[in-house]
XYZ file of C-alpha atoms in Angstrom:
407
model
C -41.292 -6.422 2.984
C -39.680 -3.044 3.636
C -36.750 -3.214 6.050
C -37.423 -1.542 9.343
C -35.097 1.199 10.420
C -34.875 3.025 13.753
C -32.924 6.183 14.377
C -32.100 8.220 17.575
C -32.878 11.964 18.129
C -29.536 12.735 16.335
C -30.681 10.697 13.230
C -28.085 7.978 13.951
C -29.283 4.549 12.929
C -29.733 2.390 15.989
C -31.542 -0.639 14.451
C -32.468 -2.008 11.069
C -34.043 -5.144 9.831
C -33.048 -6.850 6.496
C -35.882 -7.575 4.002
C -37.273 -11.010 3.382
C -36.457 -11.249 -0.460
C -33.879 -13.850 -1.262
C -34.507 -14.600 -4.918
C -33.131 -11.304 -6.348
C -29.323 -11.006 -6.269
C -28.107 -8.726 -3.521
C -31.552 -7.571 -2.626
C -33.164 -7.961 0.779
C -31.771 -11.018 2.550
C -29.837 -12.295 -0.515
C -26.169 -12.470 0.396
C -26.928 -10.025 3.175
C -24.394 -11.319 5.585
C -20.859 -12.851 5.111
C -18.083 -14.208 7.127
C -14.513 -14.061 5.778
C -11.007 -14.734 6.829
C -7.643 -13.602 5.289
C -4.224 -14.997 5.235
C -0.959 -13.783 3.835
C 2.521 -14.776 2.891
C 5.482 -12.415 2.912
C 8.907 -13.244 1.562
C 11.429 -10.537 2.281
C 15.116 -10.440 1.336
C 17.470 -7.767 2.579
C 21.177 -7.022 1.945
C 23.002 -4.301 3.816
C 26.677 -3.087 3.570
C 28.269 -0.430 5.617
C 31.840 0.901 5.579
C 33.906 3.966 6.339
C 37.225 5.482 7.462
C 38.398 8.252 9.844
C 41.554 10.375 9.849
C 42.491 12.553 12.869
C 45.595 14.840 12.672
C 46.691 17.782 14.820
C 44.144 20.146 13.290
C 42.549 18.209 10.440
C 39.877 15.480 10.759
C 38.413 13.603 7.857
C 35.396 11.203 8.021
C 34.035 9.001 5.267
C 31.012 6.689 5.475
C 29.203 4.683 2.877
C 26.331 2.191 2.826
C 24.475 0.105 0.301
C 21.125 -1.432 1.069
C 18.600 -3.570 -0.888
C 15.294 -4.999 0.089
C 12.681 -6.986 -1.847
C 9.339 -8.082 -0.523
C 6.877 -10.523 -2.276
C 3.412 -10.471 -0.890
C 0.701 -13.026 -1.492
C -2.572 -12.469 0.318
C -5.746 -14.551 0.093
C -9.243 -14.241 1.324
C -12.141 -16.647 1.730
C -15.650 -15.649 2.314
C -18.943 -17.389 2.752
C -22.138 -15.426 2.118
C -25.515 -16.206 3.584
C -29.120 -15.446 2.857
C -30.396 -13.828 6.077
C -33.903 -12.697 5.634
C -35.171 -10.893 8.715
C -31.776 -10.342 10.168
C -31.948 -7.532 12.812
C -28.990 -5.443 13.631
C -29.022 -3.382 16.837
C -26.353 -0.926 17.995
C -25.565 -1.435 21.688
C -26.160 1.905 23.393
C -23.174 1.498 25.788
C -20.470 0.041 23.511
C -21.790 0.970 20.024
C -21.028 -2.653 18.987
C -23.536 -4.287 16.670
C -25.820 -6.950 18.017
C -27.001 -9.490 15.383
C -30.281 -11.384 15.782
C -30.856 -14.030 13.080
C -34.079 -15.554 11.993
C -34.457 -19.333 12.755
C -32.376 -21.325 10.278
C -30.631 -18.306 8.829
C -27.471 -17.831 10.966
C -23.774 -18.352 10.229
C -24.112 -21.722 11.894
C -26.735 -22.995 9.382
C -25.404 -24.703 6.245
C -28.840 -24.326 4.559
C -28.414 -20.524 4.583
C -25.218 -20.463 2.615
C -25.658 -18.825 -0.838
C -22.067 -18.274 -2.084
C -18.471 -19.195 -1.520
C -15.561 -17.047 -2.797
C -11.790 -17.073 -2.645
C -9.517 -14.191 -3.682
C -5.802 -13.892 -4.485
C -3.776 -10.687 -4.335
C -0.098 -10.657 -5.121
C 2.407 -7.797 -5.211
C 6.065 -7.041 -5.166
C 7.975 -4.092 -3.859
C 11.717 -3.355 -3.830
C 13.828 -0.616 -2.310
C 17.444 0.265 -2.685
C 19.679 3.015 -1.325
C 23.404 3.933 -1.903
C 24.655 6.713 0.352
C 28.112 8.223 0.689
C 29.232 10.959 2.999
C 32.548 12.902 3.326
C 33.288 15.546 6.015
C 36.369 17.601 6.628
C 37.033 19.543 9.826
C 39.824 22.132 10.408
C 40.630 23.699 13.793
C 41.843 27.234 13.008
C 42.721 28.239 16.567
C 42.040 31.908 15.673
C 40.701 34.586 18.049
C 37.230 34.686 16.421
C 37.002 31.821 13.901
C 37.529 28.634 15.866
C 36.928 26.063 13.149
C 35.806 25.292 9.600
C 33.764 22.296 8.535
C 32.817 21.355 5.001
C 31.804 18.240 3.140
C 29.186 16.549 0.912
C 26.705 13.763 0.615
C 25.434 11.708 -2.263
C 22.299 9.474 -2.133
C 20.707 7.304 -4.771
C 17.348 5.887 -3.684
C 15.057 3.692 -5.784
C 11.531 2.459 -4.939
C 9.734 0.127 -7.361
C 7.169 -2.555 -7.496
C 4.408 -4.306 -9.208
C 0.738 -4.391 -8.248
C -2.317 -6.278 -9.454
C -1.659 -5.401 -13.080
C -4.178 -5.834 -15.923
C -4.906 -3.106 -18.336
C -6.191 -2.341 -21.856
C -3.472 -2.430 -24.486
C -5.778 -1.281 -27.366
C -9.470 -0.410 -27.408
C -9.866 -1.309 -31.087
C -11.948 0.669 -33.519
C -15.306 0.454 -31.764
C -15.280 2.382 -28.553
C -18.905 1.503 -27.861
C -17.991 -2.157 -27.592
C -15.494 -4.094 -25.472
C -15.386 -6.991 -27.945
C -12.449 -5.749 -29.916
C -10.383 -4.787 -26.888
C -6.859 -6.225 -26.512
C -6.074 -6.601 -22.784
C -3.731 -8.272 -20.431
C -5.204 -9.836 -17.421
C -5.174 -8.748 -13.801
C -3.389 -10.746 -11.127
C -6.223 -10.050 -8.633
C -8.214 -13.141 -9.144
C -11.542 -14.281 -7.662
C -13.033 -17.733 -7.799
C -16.781 -17.924 -6.939
C -19.323 -20.729 -6.359
C -23.004 -20.033 -6.107
C -25.192 -22.586 -4.295
C -28.359 -23.765 -6.035
C -31.111 -25.756 -4.397
C -32.130 -27.077 -7.866
C -28.711 -28.292 -8.990
C -28.368 -31.916 -9.443
C -24.575 -32.171 -10.097
C -22.270 -31.614 -7.220
C -20.544 -28.763 -9.039
C -20.287 -27.444 -12.606
C -17.008 -26.695 -14.431
C -15.466 -23.401 -13.706
C -16.387 -20.670 -16.219
C -13.895 -17.926 -17.010
C -14.831 -14.292 -17.595
C -14.849 -12.500 -20.938
C -11.490 -12.743 -22.763
C -11.758 -8.995 -23.723
C -11.804 -7.902 -20.073
C -8.904 -7.631 -17.637
C -10.931 -9.761 -15.173
C -10.975 -12.846 -17.522
C -9.362 -15.153 -14.936
C -12.220 -14.715 -12.454
C -14.194 -17.902 -12.505
C -17.718 -18.805 -11.446
C -19.427 -22.188 -10.934
C -22.465 -23.647 -9.353
C -22.695 -26.043 -6.441
C -25.555 -28.212 -5.378
C -27.027 -27.841 -1.957
C -25.857 -31.235 -0.831
C -22.266 -30.549 -2.055
C -22.350 -27.148 -0.235
C -23.351 -28.830 2.921
C -20.450 -31.194 2.612
C -17.926 -28.434 2.054
C -19.517 -26.429 4.870
C -19.133 -29.389 7.318
C -15.328 -29.726 6.450
C -14.237 -26.106 5.734
C -15.996 -24.177 8.581
C -14.469 -23.905 12.065
C -15.607 -22.129 15.349
C -14.272 -18.735 16.105
C -11.247 -18.927 18.495
C -11.860 -18.120 22.179
C -9.563 -15.072 21.930
C -11.415 -13.615 18.885
C -11.719 -9.862 19.415
C -15.231 -8.351 19.129
C -16.175 -4.699 19.609
C -18.625 -5.758 22.289
C -18.192 -7.983 25.205
C -21.279 -10.079 24.644
C -23.923 -11.059 22.103
C -21.448 -12.824 19.775
C -23.072 -16.214 19.223
C -20.758 -19.075 20.232
C -22.064 -21.063 17.220
C -20.608 -18.587 14.616
C -18.200 -20.301 12.164
C -15.600 -19.020 9.856
C -14.112 -20.622 6.710
C -10.646 -21.882 6.230
C -8.978 -20.961 2.916
C -7.696 -24.427 2.062
C -11.078 -26.014 3.035
C -12.812 -24.025 0.327
C -10.108 -23.448 -2.125
C -9.494 -27.118 -2.859
C -12.820 -27.251 -4.690
C -12.363 -23.936 -6.710
C -10.217 -22.949 -9.574
C -6.755 -21.735 -8.292
C -4.829 -22.144 -11.524
C -3.879 -18.397 -11.494
C -3.256 -18.130 -7.763
C 0.458 -17.720 -8.272
C 3.255 -15.274 -9.268
C 3.518 -16.529 -12.865
C 1.947 -13.303 -14.296
C 3.264 -10.724 -11.844
C 5.897 -9.250 -14.084
C 4.981 -10.464 -17.609
C 1.857 -12.067 -18.893
C -0.004 -13.175 -22.040
C -2.583 -10.840 -23.507
C -5.885 -11.679 -25.020
C -4.075 -11.540 -28.373
C -1.688 -14.303 -27.458
C 1.318 -11.964 -27.188
C 3.534 -11.514 -24.254
C 3.333 -8.148 -22.465
C 5.093 -6.642 -19.469
C 2.928 -5.540 -16.577
C 3.266 -1.811 -15.811
C 5.346 -1.274 -12.684
C 5.854 1.816 -10.631
C 9.386 3.155 -10.208
C 10.706 6.200 -8.369
C 14.365 7.076 -8.403
C 15.673 9.999 -6.410
C 19.310 11.175 -6.658
C 20.532 13.801 -4.190
C 23.912 15.517 -3.883
C 24.512 18.045 -1.162
C 27.485 20.224 -0.105
C 27.936 22.458 2.909
C 30.281 24.770 4.614
C 30.123 25.645 8.366
C 32.132 28.198 10.363
C 32.421 27.960 14.156
C 33.136 31.101 16.106
C 33.493 32.311 19.606
C 34.232 35.697 21.333
C 33.851 37.498 24.614
C 31.502 40.416 25.080
C 29.661 42.075 28.025
C 31.518 39.828 30.418
C 30.126 36.733 28.731
C 31.569 34.107 26.439
C 29.530 33.836 23.092
C 29.859 30.922 20.673
C 27.954 29.594 17.671
C 28.180 28.838 13.931
C 26.871 29.878 10.552
C 26.876 28.290 7.230
C 25.003 27.152 4.206
C 24.020 23.897 2.574
C 23.290 23.386 -1.220
C 20.988 20.507 -1.973
C 20.393 19.310 -5.563
C 17.726 16.600 -6.261
C 16.775 14.844 -9.424
C 13.666 12.675 -9.302
C 12.643 10.278 -12.083
C 9.333 8.521 -11.629
C 7.546 6.033 -13.894
C 3.945 4.915 -13.716
C 0.815 4.210 -15.756
C -0.472 6.571 -18.447
C -4.176 5.925 -19.237
C -5.272 7.518 -22.424
C -8.997 8.238 -22.982
C -10.782 9.396 -26.083
C -14.198 10.697 -26.756
C -15.697 9.786 -30.225
C -19.111 10.008 -31.737
C -20.549 6.533 -31.981
C -23.975 6.494 -33.747
C -24.304 10.095 -33.029
C -23.616 9.713 -29.262
C -20.383 10.937 -27.588
C -18.638 7.935 -26.147
C -15.537 8.133 -23.946
C -13.454 5.073 -23.330
C -9.963 4.012 -22.423
C -7.942 3.473 -25.664
C -4.627 2.417 -24.235
C -2.368 2.159 -21.148
C 1.366 2.726 -21.367
C 4.245 3.322 -19.000
C 5.227 7.011 -18.740
C 8.258 8.592 -17.126
C 8.702 12.090 -15.760
C 11.936 13.710 -14.510
C 12.282 16.901 -12.430
C 15.350 18.398 -10.801
C 15.693 21.312 -8.363
C 18.339 23.005 -6.191
C 17.761 24.672 -2.861
C 20.015 26.733 -0.661
C 19.761 26.349 3.039
C 21.556 29.012 5.210
C 21.751 28.647 9.008
C 22.989 30.771 11.918
C 22.968 30.289 15.743
C 24.502 31.964 18.740
C 24.366 31.047 22.485
C 25.877 31.988 25.798
C 25.609 31.056 29.502
C 24.006 33.791 31.438
C 24.502 31.814 34.638
C 27.268 29.274 34.090
C 26.041 25.685 33.837
C 22.477 26.862 34.936
C 20.943 29.386 32.432
C 21.731 29.273 28.709
C 20.371 31.702 26.072
C 20.371 30.667 22.464
C 19.089 32.280 19.265
C 19.127 30.822 15.786
C 17.810 30.872 12.250
C 17.732 27.998 9.713
C 15.980 27.336 6.498
C 14.902 23.694 6.081
C 13.305 21.497 3.506
C 10.857 18.604 3.713
C 10.436 15.986 1.098
C 7.243 14.018 0.236
C 7.116 10.285 0.603
C 8.709 8.768 -2.479
C 5.569 6.740 -3.240
C 3.715 9.996 -3.660
C 5.904 10.921 -6.604
C 4.625 8.126 -8.828
C 2.949 9.560 -11.929
C -0.538 8.363 -12.874
C -2.147 10.062 -15.726
């Protein structure tokens, strides 16, 4: 039947009812409701070294500081979800809290094993690394002159690198036939899903896991079929009640019988042979050769020099003081990322556009800016009212991760 939908005077949906169809994938009540839980593992290693020296003479002062830092983080996140057939599910928006209120048809709630249609686990690994080397040297000289009170000059050098690996997987070569994927050479993605579909007619507990197409980056995604009896067994052991402190947008109408899946409770029955870091950096392609995954890498090297002059003088019965100077900043940025090449060709008289290759590309840019500054201040009323005026040219940098090229 056609789902019922209600809207308010402002055309906001306030209620809808899921259709009754459960035999067509992702239509009506088929897989219309799911419950999932996510877990993660972070392994972070950091190294930090700081050092420096100071010299103070009668008029000269010299300060040097240096630091070296490195951080690497390995992230492994997983997700497990259970999808249900929920024909006739009604969702109403609470007018006071705007939280959804779920009303399930008899026998089709998250507490009913017979309503389960699918189990799925996911694995998402990544690696990120950051390093920074920084050195700073400052000189100060007290002139003790009537107008020019002091001179300060120095420089700074910084070398920053941000790099990492994501889910990987890309087309190495699209072959000669752009209209077909069959001759593609690919390396496989690290983002892996393993899925089991429940069948009421299946006689075997579970079928062997079937991998995807070897000419697609999602080849390691697997599918299999479970019988209803086997699904009921997994459901009984892998599902657990929501904790008492579970946060919900509303304060009521969350059924106490709702269950959520545990990852290990479901994963032990599905293929997890590629739920690891073995292919994060290098992997074997569909042609049997070893390829490197394409990382991102941004390196920014900055050197800066400055000179500042401190002054002071009496005028109009007041004591004025301030400083002026200029800073030179030179930056060189080198960024590497993925270059995806597409071509449009005539295939059987039809223009066909397809990805033909993915390679790592590197771009370098350098620029220099000059940053003058000036300020002056005086006490109109000593220790009570101060007047200050100033001018400075500043610069702001984008986040390093925004500099990654992707073509």
